[in-house]
Short mmCIF file of C-alpha atoms in Angstrom, two decimals:
data_model
loop_
_atom_site.label_atom_id
_atom_site.label_comp_id
_atom_site.label_asym_id
_atom_site.label_seq_id
_atom_site.Cartn_x
_atom_site.Cartn_y
_atom_site.Cartn_z
CA UNK A 5 -169.43 -19.19 147.05
CA UNK A 6 -168.42 -18.46 150.65
CA UNK A 7 -170.04 -21.61 152.03
CA UNK A 8 -166.87 -23.71 151.99
CA UNK A 9 -164.74 -21.10 153.75
CA UNK A 10 -167.32 -20.60 156.48
CA UNK A 11 -167.30 -24.29 157.33
CA UNK A 12 -171.14 -24.39 157.44
CA UNK A 13 -171.42 -27.48 155.23
CA UNK A 14 -169.23 -29.76 157.37
CA UNK A 15 -170.09 -31.97 160.29
CA UNK A 16 -168.78 -29.49 162.85
CA UNK A 17 -170.41 -26.55 161.06
CA UNK A 18 -171.95 -24.84 164.05
CA UNK A 19 -168.80 -24.49 166.12
CA UNK A 20 -166.30 -24.04 163.27
CA UNK A 21 -168.34 -21.27 161.61
CA UNK A 22 -168.40 -19.24 164.81
CA UNK A 23 -164.80 -19.89 165.76
CA UNK A 24 -162.28 -20.35 162.93
CA UNK A 25 -159.62 -21.26 165.51
CA UNK A 26 -161.61 -24.15 166.97
CA UNK A 27 -160.30 -27.70 166.69
CA UNK A 28 -163.19 -28.59 164.37
CA UNK A 29 -162.51 -25.69 162.00
CA UNK A 30 -158.78 -26.45 161.86
CA UNK A 31 -159.45 -30.15 161.22
CA UNK A 32 -161.99 -29.29 158.48
CA UNK A 33 -159.53 -26.98 156.76
CA UNK A 34 -156.66 -29.49 156.91
CA UNK A 35 -158.85 -32.28 155.51
CA UNK A 36 -160.16 -30.00 152.75
CA UNK A 37 -156.62 -29.10 151.70
CA UNK A 38 -155.56 -32.78 151.82
CA UNK A 39 -158.49 -33.97 149.70
CA UNK A 40 -159.02 -31.08 147.29
CA UNK A 41 -155.93 -28.91 147.51
CA UNK A 42 -158.17 -25.92 148.27
CA UNK A 43 -158.16 -24.18 151.63
CA UNK A 44 -158.90 -20.79 153.14
CA UNK A 45 -155.98 -19.41 151.10
CA UNK A 46 -154.56 -20.76 147.85
CA UNK A 47 -150.90 -21.79 148.07
CA UNK A 48 -149.68 -19.03 145.68
CA UNK A 49 -151.52 -16.41 147.74
CA UNK A 50 -150.02 -17.79 150.95
CA UNK A 51 -146.51 -17.67 149.48
CA UNK A 52 -147.03 -14.05 148.41
CA UNK A 53 -148.29 -13.15 151.87
CA UNK A 54 -145.25 -14.76 153.53
CA UNK A 55 -142.87 -12.95 151.19
CA UNK A 56 -144.69 -9.67 151.75
CA UNK A 57 -144.61 -9.96 155.55
CA UNK A 58 -140.91 -10.86 155.50
CA UNK A 59 -140.08 -7.68 153.59
CA UNK A 60 -142.62 -5.26 155.09
CA UNK A 61 -143.43 -6.39 158.63
CA UNK A 62 -140.89 -5.95 161.44
CA UNK A 63 -142.80 -6.26 164.72
CA UNK A 64 -141.27 -5.09 167.97
CA UNK A 65 -142.08 -6.10 171.52
CA UNK A 66 -144.54 -3.87 173.34
CA UNK A 67 -143.59 -2.76 176.86
CA UNK A 68 -146.12 -5.20 178.30
CA UNK A 69 -144.84 -8.11 176.19
CA UNK A 70 -141.24 -7.32 177.13
CA UNK A 71 -142.12 -7.29 180.83
CA UNK A 72 -143.96 -10.62 180.54
CA UNK A 73 -141.04 -12.27 178.73
CA UNK A 74 -138.41 -10.92 181.12
CA UNK A 75 -140.34 -11.96 184.25
CA UNK A 76 -141.10 -15.41 182.79
CA UNK A 77 -137.43 -15.93 181.89
CA UNK A 78 -136.32 -15.08 185.43
CA UNK A 79 -139.06 -17.20 187.00
CA UNK A 80 -138.25 -20.31 184.95
CA UNK A 81 -134.56 -20.10 185.86
CA UNK A 82 -135.33 -19.48 189.54
CA UNK A 83 -137.83 -22.36 189.66
CA UNK A 84 -135.28 -24.77 188.16
CA UNK A 85 -132.60 -23.65 190.62
CA UNK A 86 -134.95 -24.02 193.60
CA UNK A 87 -136.08 -27.47 192.45
CA UNK A 88 -132.47 -28.57 191.94
CA UNK A 89 -131.47 -27.23 195.37
CA UNK A 90 -134.42 -29.02 196.98
CA UNK A 91 -133.40 -32.30 195.34
CA UNK A 92 -129.75 -31.79 196.28
CA UNK A 93 -128.64 -31.67 192.64
CA UNK A 94 -126.01 -29.00 192.14
CA UNK A 95 -125.33 -30.11 188.56
CA UNK A 96 -128.85 -29.57 187.18
CA UNK A 97 -128.86 -27.92 183.76
CA UNK A 98 -130.88 -24.72 183.46
CA UNK A 99 -133.14 -25.43 180.45
CA UNK A 100 -133.54 -21.79 179.42
CA UNK A 101 -130.51 -19.74 178.39
CA UNK A 102 -129.97 -16.51 176.50
CA UNK A 103 -130.15 -18.51 173.26
CA UNK A 104 -133.61 -19.84 174.19
CA UNK A 105 -134.65 -16.34 175.22
CA UNK A 106 -133.70 -15.06 171.76
CA UNK A 107 -135.63 -17.95 170.20
CA UNK A 108 -138.71 -17.00 172.24
CA UNK A 109 -138.44 -13.45 170.88
CA UNK A 110 -138.24 -14.74 167.30
CA UNK A 111 -141.24 -17.04 167.78
CA UNK A 112 -143.24 -14.16 169.27
CA UNK A 113 -142.29 -11.93 166.35
CA UNK A 114 -143.36 -14.65 163.90
CA UNK A 115 -146.75 -14.89 165.60
CA UNK A 116 -147.19 -11.14 165.21
CA UNK A 117 -146.15 -11.36 161.55
CA UNK A 118 -148.88 -13.95 160.91
CA UNK A 119 -151.47 -11.23 161.51
CA UNK A 120 -149.26 -8.49 159.99
CA UNK A 121 -148.97 -6.67 163.30
CA UNK A 122 -146.19 -4.18 163.97
CA UNK A 123 -146.29 -4.98 167.68
CA UNK A 124 -145.63 -8.20 169.58
CA UNK A 125 -148.39 -8.59 172.15
CA UNK A 126 -148.42 -10.29 175.53
CA UNK A 127 -150.51 -13.14 174.10
CA UNK A 128 -147.74 -13.81 171.54
CA UNK A 129 -145.27 -14.18 174.39
CA UNK A 130 -147.70 -16.49 176.22
CA UNK A 131 -148.00 -18.77 173.18
CA UNK A 132 -144.22 -18.81 172.65
CA UNK A 133 -143.74 -19.76 176.31
CA UNK A 134 -146.37 -22.50 175.99
CA UNK A 135 -144.50 -24.01 173.05
CA UNK A 136 -141.26 -23.78 175.01
CA UNK A 137 -142.75 -25.57 178.02
CA UNK A 138 -144.07 -28.53 176.02
CA UNK A 139 -140.88 -28.91 173.98
CA UNK A 140 -137.62 -27.73 175.53
CA UNK A 141 -138.73 -28.06 179.16
CA UNK A 142 -140.23 -31.50 178.54
CA UNK A 143 -137.08 -32.68 176.78
CA UNK A 144 -134.92 -31.37 179.62
CA UNK A 145 -137.10 -33.14 182.17
CA UNK A 146 -136.71 -36.45 180.37
CA UNK A 147 -132.93 -36.10 180.12
CA UNK A 148 -132.65 -35.30 183.83
CA UNK A 149 -134.86 -38.24 184.81
CA UNK A 150 -132.88 -40.59 182.56
CA UNK A 151 -129.68 -39.43 184.26
CA UNK A 152 -131.28 -40.12 187.63
CA UNK A 153 -132.12 -43.64 186.51
CA UNK A 154 -128.48 -44.27 185.61
CA UNK A 155 -127.32 -43.02 189.01
CA UNK A 156 -129.69 -45.25 190.96
CA UNK A 157 -129.59 -48.24 188.61
CA UNK A 158 -129.00 -51.42 190.59
CA UNK A 159 -129.26 -49.61 193.93
CA UNK A 160 -132.90 -50.51 194.50
CA UNK A 161 -135.14 -53.53 194.04
CA UNK A 162 -135.94 -52.72 190.42
CA UNK A 163 -139.30 -51.22 191.31
CA UNK A 164 -138.11 -47.67 190.75
CA UNK A 165 -139.08 -46.50 194.23
CA UNK A 166 -136.04 -44.28 194.64
CA UNK A 167 -136.93 -42.46 191.44
CA UNK A 168 -140.60 -42.28 192.30
CA UNK A 169 -139.79 -40.58 195.59
CA UNK A 170 -138.88 -37.45 193.64
CA UNK A 171 -142.57 -36.48 193.45
CA UNK A 172 -146.00 -37.46 192.18
CA UNK A 173 -148.53 -39.75 193.80
CA UNK A 174 -148.62 -43.48 193.15
CA UNK A 175 -151.88 -43.05 191.23
CA UNK A 176 -150.41 -40.31 189.03
CA UNK A 177 -147.40 -42.45 188.25
CA UNK A 178 -149.57 -45.45 187.39
CA UNK A 179 -151.70 -43.28 185.10
CA UNK A 180 -148.58 -41.92 183.40
CA UNK A 181 -147.15 -45.41 182.90
CA UNK A 182 -150.49 -46.57 181.46
CA UNK A 183 -150.36 -43.73 178.94
CA UNK A 184 -146.82 -44.68 177.91
CA UNK A 185 -147.78 -48.33 177.49
CA UNK A 186 -150.78 -47.34 175.37
CA UNK A 187 -148.50 -45.32 173.09
CA UNK A 188 -145.68 -47.86 172.96
CA UNK A 189 -146.59 -51.14 171.33
CA UNK A 190 -144.19 -53.99 172.09
CA UNK A 191 -141.32 -53.74 169.62
CA UNK A 192 -142.17 -50.15 168.67
CA UNK A 193 -139.40 -47.55 168.42
CA UNK A 194 -140.37 -43.91 169.04
CA UNK A 195 -138.71 -40.53 169.50
CA UNK A 196 -138.55 -39.98 173.26
CA UNK A 197 -138.81 -36.20 173.21
CA UNK A 198 -141.81 -36.27 170.90
CA UNK A 199 -143.50 -38.79 173.17
CA UNK A 200 -142.98 -36.50 176.16
CA UNK A 201 -144.29 -33.52 174.18
CA UNK A 202 -147.40 -35.50 173.28
CA UNK A 203 -147.92 -36.49 176.91
CA UNK A 204 -147.48 -32.90 178.07
CA UNK A 205 -149.98 -31.68 175.47
CA UNK A 206 -152.52 -34.13 176.94
CA UNK A 207 -152.06 -32.80 180.46
CA UNK A 208 -149.44 -35.18 181.85
CA UNK A 209 -146.68 -33.73 184.01
CA UNK A 210 -143.43 -33.78 182.02
CA UNK A 211 -141.37 -34.55 185.13
CA UNK A 212 -143.58 -37.54 185.95
CA UNK A 213 -143.32 -38.74 182.35
CA UNK A 214 -139.54 -38.63 182.66
CA UNK A 215 -139.66 -40.56 185.93
CA UNK A 216 -142.06 -43.12 184.47
CA UNK A 217 -139.74 -43.72 181.51
CA UNK A 218 -136.77 -44.14 183.86
CA UNK A 219 -138.72 -46.60 186.04
CA UNK A 220 -139.87 -48.61 183.04
CA UNK A 221 -136.28 -48.71 181.76
CA UNK A 222 -135.11 -49.96 185.17
CA UNK A 223 -137.69 -52.74 185.00
CA UNK A 224 -136.57 -53.70 181.52
CA UNK A 225 -139.89 -52.73 179.94
CA UNK A 226 -138.27 -50.21 177.61
CA UNK A 227 -134.79 -49.58 176.24
CA UNK A 228 -133.24 -46.20 175.46
CA UNK A 229 -131.33 -46.13 172.20
CA UNK A 230 -129.37 -43.71 170.01
CA UNK A 231 -127.97 -41.77 172.97
CA UNK A 232 -131.38 -41.82 174.73
CA UNK A 233 -133.11 -40.14 171.78
CA UNK A 234 -135.25 -43.19 171.04
CA UNK A 235 -137.36 -45.55 173.15
CA UNK A 236 -138.12 -49.18 172.34
CA UNK A 237 -140.81 -51.16 174.15
CA UNK A 238 -139.41 -54.57 175.12
CA UNK A 239 -142.23 -56.11 177.15
#
C-alpha cells in the first residue's frame, strides 16, 4: 500500500523515491492530487496538522539563525547604498526595511513550523532570504529601472544605450531581451513583477531584466500599464 507514496510507480521513480524534495517527486505529488485528490497527506489530516502547529508550535530563532539574519539584513542595505552611491543616485529606495525584516522572521518561523521544530535554523533564514531576493528585490529592481527609463526618455537615440551603460554585457542584455520576448507574445498583458520573479528563478539578473524592460519600452516594443504593474507587448 506504500507504493504510491514512495513514488516508485511513476516515470521519475528512481530519483523521486530517494529524494522526496526533488522536482520529480514534487511534480508527481501535485499531479496525483490534481487527478485523484489523494496525496502524501489527506486534506483533513493536513488541516489538523496546520491547526495543531498553530496552537502548539512556537519556534524561536537560534543564535546562529539570528546572526545570519542580522548580518544579511545589514549587508543588503549596505550593498544597495553602495550601488546607489556608485550610480550617483541619492534617492534610491532601500528595498529592505524593518517591516521586511519582520516578514523574514515570520517566514522563517513558518518554515520551522512545517517540520514542527521549536527552533528556527540557519537554513530557514537562507530560504526566507532566497524568497525575498526573487520577489521584493526583483520588484524593486524593476521599479528603479523603469524610473531610469523615464529620466532618460528622449535623451538618447532610442536604442537604450544610456540605460544599458548601467551594467551587464551586450550579450547578457541580448539574452535577457530574448527571454522577455519569448515570454511576451505580441498583444499579451502580464504582471511585470511576476515576470521578473520568473526570470530571476531561471538565473537571469533582476537588474538586467529591469534594464531590458526599460530599453524595450523606450523602443516601443512594450508598454507599461496600470501604474507600471503590467506589461503589454506591442511589437
